[in-house]
Amino acid sequence: MFIRLACCRLLRHRKLIYISIFISFLLSFVYVVVLPHVLMLFQKPPSKVQEVCQYVIPKDSPTVPTNSRCTFFDCFNIYRCGHKFNGDFKVYVYPMARHVDEDFIPIGGKMSKEYHSILSAIVESQYYTTNPEEACVFVSSIDTLNQNRFRVKETSQALALLPHWNDGQNHLIFNMVPGTAPDYKTVVDLSIGKSMVAGAGFDSWTYRSSFDISIAIYSNLANSLSNNYTFQHRTTFISTVQTNLHSDFITSLKSIEKQKSTTQNMTMSMIRVIEPCSHSGHDRTIICHENITYNYADILADSVFCLILPGPRLMDMVFIDALAAGCIPIVAINHVVLPFFEVIDWKRAVIMWSETELNTLLDVVSGIPLDRRKEMSAQGRWLYQTYLSSLKIITMTTLKILSQRLHPHSSDFYENWNLRPHPVSARNPLFLPYMSDSTGFTAIILSYNRIDSLFTLINMISKAPSLQKIIVIWNNQLKSPPHFSAWPKIDVSLKVVQTTANKLSNRFFPYREIETEAVLSLDDDILMLTLDEIEFGFQVWKEFPDHIVGFPSRTHIWNNKTNTWKYESEWKNEISMVLTGAAFYHKYWNQAYTYIMPNIIKQWVDEHMNCEDIAMNFLVSNTTNKAPIKVTPKKKFKCPQCTNTEMLSVDQGHMAIRTSCVNMFAAIYGRMPLKTVEYRVDPVLYKDVFPTKLKRYNNVGEL
Amino acid sequence: MQAKKRFILIWLIVLLFILIMCLLKRTRKPETLLNLTYNANYVENLPSFMDDWHQSLEVGRPPAAKTYEARQQVPYHSSHKKTNKNCRMETCFDSSRCENNFRVFVYPLSELETSGLMTSTRSVLYQKMLDIIVESRYYTDEYTKACVFVIAIDTLDRDPLSPDYLRNIPMKMQRLRHWNGGRNHVIFNLYSGSWPDYNEDDLGFHTGDAILAKASMSVTNMRPGFDISFPLFHKKHPERGGEPGFVRSNTYPITKNYKLAFKGKRYVLGSGSETRNSIFHLHNGKDTIVVTTCKHGKNWKDAQDERCDVDNTLYEKYDYGSLLKNSTFCLVPRGRRLGSYRFLEALQAGCIPVLLSNNWALPFDEVIDWNKAVIWADERLLFQVPEVIHSISEIKLFALRQQTQILWEQYFNTIEKIVFTTFEIIKERLPKLQSRDGIVWNTSPGALVSQHLYTEYLNFNLPFNYHLFGKQPTPNFTVVIFSQHNSLNTPLYRLVRNLAASKYLTQIIINSCADNNGKSGYQKIAGIQILVSSGNDCRRFEPLPFIKTEAILSLDDDVVITTDEIDFAFHVWQSFPDRIVGFPARSHYWDNSKDSWLYTSKWTNEYSIILTGAAFYHQYYNTLYTQWLSPLLIKTVEQSHNCEDILMNFLVSHVTRRPPIKVSQRKHYKEQANNGMPKSPWNDPDHFMQRQTCLNTFVVLFGYMPLLQSSVRFDPILFKDPVSNFRKKYKQIELVSN
């Protein structure tokens, strides 16, 4: 009746209807389209309404007791994990749910921020899957981080009711605070069958080797502690910073403190024992020493070492805080399992001590030299930042360790986990300590069109006893190499590689045809080498197989005026490069040049047709931190009259380009890797007055 | 507008709006995506997991009391009647016995045995191990000084079916005087358990609190940080010296005939692993050779299956040794026990082990990062093995293979190294003696030759791995002049003057041998402050506390040398800080007719020794020489008053596996005798003969000849080049004639 009436009325006011329709459309448009966008601008994550399921846990729901003998091989179902070889595997996260007991009382507190971060980290990672069928590892959405925040029995029951539980197989339970008063177990008290525990504060009895993962407790305070770091001006040598220590520890430490303060009169107070403040309540940021209140952060920043003793639980946030603040932790907690100890060598950053031998601690620790203290402090901070500083990082490290267990062949090595990236460190890929036993080398000659000199060179070099093969890189696409009948007849096999593009990097390609360890790289106009020089060069390379060993040497000089490097081909007292126009090197460097060297350098060299030899010297020096080796006084390579290949190839432009190469490569590597040395090597009896009959390598020494 | 109209309008808008919203809502897709995304504000409002932390600390009683008390009664018991499964270093090992020194006590032979009334009950292998310990630096014959005890009862083979099995061990153990429940004892074992189940735990006796160094352990059965996984090695394993790895030329890429190889038994009787019985599926006759035989034991024929004939013929076609050499990877599956000989065999051959032995604790895995040398496969995923090994890049292969050689030569190629590594691992666990991190253990030359106290660490750098940390040796050196003459003479004055002209010199120390009054003090010679240190009992390489630099220039007091030569040699040393860099070169060679090594001071094209009469070396080698070399070697030197320089060369070449470096042309580096110098012992032919003898004694004691020949000499860049002398940096070197 009313509607009809209204309609009749309204029909009379058409204009009004149109207006109202228009406005309401406008409003709804604003609400549906514009508003969410505007809202998204204000808050990053989109607001979606959470629909949470609620599960009621029956009182007598069954649980499976934790299997304390589990290993990766008998409790973990590897067949769920597919076979990806790059270390990939999938993690499924159960949907959020509310778990209550039969009386509708929740089994635990609200999900904590931290657990939420862990789950989000997984969801955002490459490991996440929404499909439980393809999942390898399962993570529940029941917050188990702190045992004080949930009811143990009901939570175990709730876990056992998870749809893919299957006795807990392949489930990962995160926990950072295990045990409750009064007995403080060192592992979370849940009954979880075959689940793995990613827990903090294990002792070596509760930790199941190769099955559980020892993680770090997260400390929100640590992040702020790691700012404003300096290792200088620390006035206390050792501090204790825990307020929850047993009185026995405190008394014994206090007596050491007293003894040291009376016997030693030093600028640095040797040991400082912190007590809980009577007035501070539960504030972690305030601590006391002899009735003076200190800021917790200041104490950490002011101490060289932080003594960490067993509190109620084995892994205290203090450990994390100390690392972050650069206070070297002395962990005197027997049997403790440190975070990620499978991959992190804590010895590099932490002093492991025994809690029963505190009286000798000071004597030993004070003997540690300053350099080592600095190094440990920096390493500790680096470990904190790389593996422990946020929940996301902790979670990802945990998953990475899991991935290494699943695919051990893709594991990172010790160095990758434990060495801080250092601008001037070098990891020599040829690290086998040996003098090469190889019997011969492969000569690689780069040629374009100088056939005469190429043939002369081949004829000459083919007589070298240690030569095993000659490979000619024919870099000319316009002209094909001479017919095979035209090539010199030689005893060793000769292989011609016709390249598809005239690129200088062709000479450094790791051809399958190179079967020897050593490569002798030659330009096609190197005509002045003697056989003795080649044989001696090869001998030197065998003694120094990770160096470039060769004849034409150059150096680089710092120009003070322009503040740049200068490429120098004059005869100097120093060398820092040996050109690959005539040099021995290990075949590995071909691989490194082609596939590992920064691509910009390779491209630049190919585009400008220059500096490939400089690039090779940079590459080797940067990888090994070693200088090349110049063999014999040889300085002329093309003809007896030529003094220097580059000195007389005049061409100022050529030199300018090479100078700019040196500067550019140094910029790309972020440092000048070349090493300057003042030595060359000669045969032992070089220039000695000695019967030539008894001398080896007589034909060495001409310029 | 009228109020009424306005009212209607608003109503209409609201109605339509609700209508549209309802329609929209229905068409909206339901949220399938999970679930985690709370409202941002909501996440902020979530509690922290630590919110209840402090409430949980009980009020009214001292915090942590309960756990502290519980820790005081750590579960341990000393009773030889049982094996204490809960042992850890802190609970079962008395580290107060090892305060400063790490000494090992070996129980003496029983009286019956020494008097010959009873024949020895030890296997040859165990006796060898005991002999090695007794002759080593670790040994002490006073049990009060010992940190670790080794029993003289052979526990290596605990398989009752084996001929070496020793009966009545429990009874014999009861008689051990210092057993004390097994505390601080190390028990070595290679085999435990027997047919058919080969139970790892079954040693036939109880070890109490003793540390078990046992082969084929599983990760689960090891007491973490307490037991030591031990390698399984042959009875014929050499005591010293040892064979080098097979990789003598480090080719890249690795080109071998086969990718993967295996030759071994499978167990038709059902006593071995399942894996062995199914690996033949991997065989493809081309790049993967996996051949198994059914022949094992006496009655394999009763249990043979239909494959056996085919398998046995295929098995005969391949030779084990050549498979090892010609394959990139070698399969190392579990046999009856977790470990097998083939693990070390593959390691030596540089054939990268592919492990199919789930849960096996690899030898010394507490300190060795095996990921750098082996590939772990999973027995459960046997058929993925080919795919796994093909997925490994050539660069990684190259690194893996080099590491197999390094590990083999550093820790496994002799019984001595295996035993010493065991002790070093225990030493590493003690808070006061620990010193070496994973880098030292896993890079060349390894932890056995990196002996230094924790507190010394980084006081100076070890001579190895400078490049890894981007470090340089310290840019100056200390001169140590070894003086055997009583008086300060003219050549010494001249020498000191030349030394003082070097800008890299920090200090000159005279290690005086002649005047052995034990006093050290400063003297002025040629106007230069010199520290005279005496009372070192003529020990040339005594690590003197006054030395603050990494480089030492060791000189005899009658040496003739120019400043340029010193500076140049120091420059070369900085590039090769791990080697001896110096002037007087000598050589050694093998004489077939005399069947011995000969020493020569003639001019030759090669050299292998640089005499320490004029040479640079790293300070660390002094420590190593004095504290690490076998006492027998030191004794040889002390008795002959000779050869210490040869021994130093042996040491450095043994550690680095590289020859020393000869610098510049100089051959005569001594003042000629007619200059009124006291007669040098060098001209004495007996002296020379003695050096010959030393050389051969050292080879016996080292077990091999560590010296290596070099045929290169280092000269300044422009040495003897036809350019003006003004342009040359080291002018004096040009003038030195030979």
CSV table of N, CA, C and O in Angstrom, one decimal, chain A residues 365-374, chain B residues 454-460:
chain,number,residue,atom,x,y,z
A,365,VAL,N,90.1,-15.8,28.3
A,365,VAL,CA,89.5,-14.9,27.4
A,365,VAL,C,90.3,-13.6,27.2
A,365,VAL,O,90.4,-13.1,26.1
A,366,SER,N,91.0,-13.2,28.3
A,366,SER,CA,91.7,-12.0,28.2
A,366,SER,C,93.0,-12.2,27.3
A,366,SER,O,93.6,-11.2,26.9
A,367,GLY,N,93.3,-13.4,27.0
A,367,GLY,CA,94.5,-13.7,26.1
A,367,GLY,C,94.1,-13.5,24.7
A,367,GLY,O,95.0,-13.6,23.8
A,368,ILE,N,92.8,-13.4,24.4
A,368,ILE,CA,92.5,-13.3,23.0
A,368,ILE,C,92.8,-12.0,22.4
A,368,ILE,O,92.5,-11.0,22.9
A,369,PRO,N,93.6,-12.0,21.3
A,369,PRO,CA,94.1,-10.7,20.8
A,369,PRO,C,93.0,-9.8,20.2
A,369,PRO,O,91.9,-10.3,19.8
A,370,LEU,N,93.3,-8.6,20.2
A,370,LEU,CA,92.3,-7.6,19.8
A,370,LEU,C,91.8,-7.8,18.4
A,370,LEU,O,90.6,-7.7,18.2
A,371,ASP,N,92.6,-8.2,17.5
A,371,ASP,CA,92.2,-8.4,16.1
A,371,ASP,C,91.1,-9.5,16.1
A,371,ASP,O,90.1,-9.4,15.3
A,372,ARG,N,91.3,-10.5,16.8
A,372,ARG,CA,90.4,-11.6,16.8
A,372,ARG,C,89.1,-11.2,17.5
A,372,ARG,O,88.0,-11.6,17.0
A,373,ARG,N,89.2,-10.4,18.5
A,373,ARG,CA,87.9,-9.9,19.1
A,373,ARG,C,87.1,-9.1,18.1
A,373,ARG,O,85.9,-9.3,18.0
A,374,LYS,N,87.8,-8.2,17.4
A,374,LYS,CA,87.1,-7.4,16.4
A,374,LYS,C,86.4,-8.3,15.4
A,374,LYS,O,85.3,-8.1,15.0
B,454,TYR,N,94.6,-21.2,20.9
B,454,TYR,CA,93.4,-20.4,20.6
B,454,TYR,C,93.8,-18.9,20.8
B,454,TYR,O,93.5,-18.1,20.0
B,455,THR,N,94.5,-18.6,21.9
B,455,THR,CA,94.8,-17.3,22.2
B,455,THR,C,95.8,-16.6,21.2
B,455,THR,O,95.9,-15.4,21.1
B,456,GLU,N,96.5,-17.5,20.6
B,456,GLU,CA,97.5,-17.0,19.6
B,456,GLU,C,96.9,-16.6,18.3
B,456,GLU,O,97.4,-15.9,17.5
B,457,TYR,N,95.7,-17.2,18.1
B,457,TYR,CA,95.1,-17.1,16.8
B,457,TYR,C,94.9,-15.7,16.4
B,457,TYR,O,94.4,-14.9,17.1
B,458,LEU,N,95.3,-15.4,15.2
B,458,LEU,CA,95.3,-14.1,14.6
B,458,LEU,C,96.3,-13.1,15.3
B,458,LEU,O,96.3,-11.9,14.9
B,459,ASN,N,97.1,-13.6,16.2
B,459,ASN,CA,98.2,-12.7,16.5
B,459,ASN,C,99.1,-12.6,15.3
B,459,ASN,O,99.7,-11.6,15.0
B,460,PHE,N,99.3,-13.7,14.7
B,460,PHE,CA,99.8,-13.7,13.3
B,460,PHE,C,98.9,-14.6,12.5
B,460,PHE,O,98.2,-15.4,13.0
